[in-house]
């Protein structure tokens, strides 16, 4: 019986080495938690890429320094699929500030192909018709919010607990569909609004506690700053 190759045995080896190929072949599919998180991440800013005309795909991740803890959490979540450490990228913004981002990517693997079927249309980001109804779970919703959601009203004294899902990378029709399906599946009061000529989803104040209860078990503590109000501030 062949001994299973461990990830730490192949770090630093050439991508086309026999041992690396053997390790990749030992990986079969994403775990349930990885699949659910991936749906939310892809509804956010994470991208899918192929280097071989769609035979296999990989994830590419990148977040700003403020969300470094979240980046490290996602890195750990997909650990067996990532062969290099997160890398720090620095640049100077137009106003002269140093901007730091953290990025990493998975290996290319056929395990990601089913996600490409859900999220790519003619090589561009899009969604299948019943993505929310058929694939979005509370865990997925939490990662969607952490990745590309936030408060509607940033006034510190505001009692408006509406939250926003930034869906500007999708078509108007796709956003309308996602909003309707979110409302239907999770009994949330949602509406579509315009933001700089693009459409976003607003989960209204009256549905905030229901939304919070759905995502709370899956939130990374360092991302709770995005919540308009935290009913259960965790200190662990």
Short mmCIF file of N, CA and C in Angstrom, two decimals, residues 145 148-152 162-166 226-228:
data_model
loop_
_atom_site.label_atom_id
_atom_site.label_comp_id
_atom_site.label_asym_id
_atom_site.label_seq_id
_atom_site.Cartn_x
_atom_site.Cartn_y
_atom_site.Cartn_z
N UNK A 145 -21.25 37.70 3.16
CA UNK A 145 -21.29 38.95 3.91
C UNK A 145 -19.88 39.38 4.33
N UNK A 148 -17.95 40.49 1.03
CA UNK A 148 -18.38 41.64 0.22
C UNK A 148 -19.67 42.27 0.73
N UNK A 149 -19.85 42.25 2.04
CA UNK A 149 -21.03 42.88 2.63
C UNK A 149 -20.64 43.95 3.62
N UNK A 150 -21.66 44.59 4.19
CA UNK A 150 -21.39 45.63 5.18
C UNK A 150 -22.66 46.33 5.61
N UNK A 151 -22.47 47.40 6.37
CA UNK A 151 -23.60 48.19 6.85
C UNK A 151 -24.13 49.08 5.73
N UNK A 152 -25.42 49.36 5.77
CA UNK A 152 -25.97 50.35 4.86
C UNK A 152 -25.70 51.75 5.39
N UNK A 162 -29.93 47.83 8.56
CA UNK A 162 -29.93 47.24 7.22
C UNK A 162 -28.49 46.91 6.81
N UNK A 163 -28.34 45.81 6.06
CA UNK A 163 -27.02 45.44 5.57
C UNK A 163 -27.04 45.36 4.04
N UNK A 164 -25.85 45.49 3.47
CA UNK A 164 -25.69 45.51 2.02
C UNK A 164 -24.84 44.32 1.58
N UNK A 165 -25.23 43.70 0.48
CA UNK A 165 -24.39 42.74 -0.23
C UNK A 165 -24.00 43.39 -1.54
N UNK A 166 -22.71 43.62 -1.72
CA UNK A 166 -22.23 44.33 -2.91
C UNK A 166 -22.16 43.37 -4.10
N UNK A 226 -18.05 44.45 10.64
CA UNK A 226 -18.93 44.77 9.52
C UNK A 226 -20.41 44.80 9.91
N UNK A 227 -20.73 44.22 11.05
CA UNK A 227 -22.13 44.17 11.49
C UNK A 227 -22.60 45.54 11.97
N UNK A 228 -23.83 45.93 11.64
CA UNK A 228 -24.36 47.18 12.19
C UNK A 228 -24.63 47.09 13.68
#
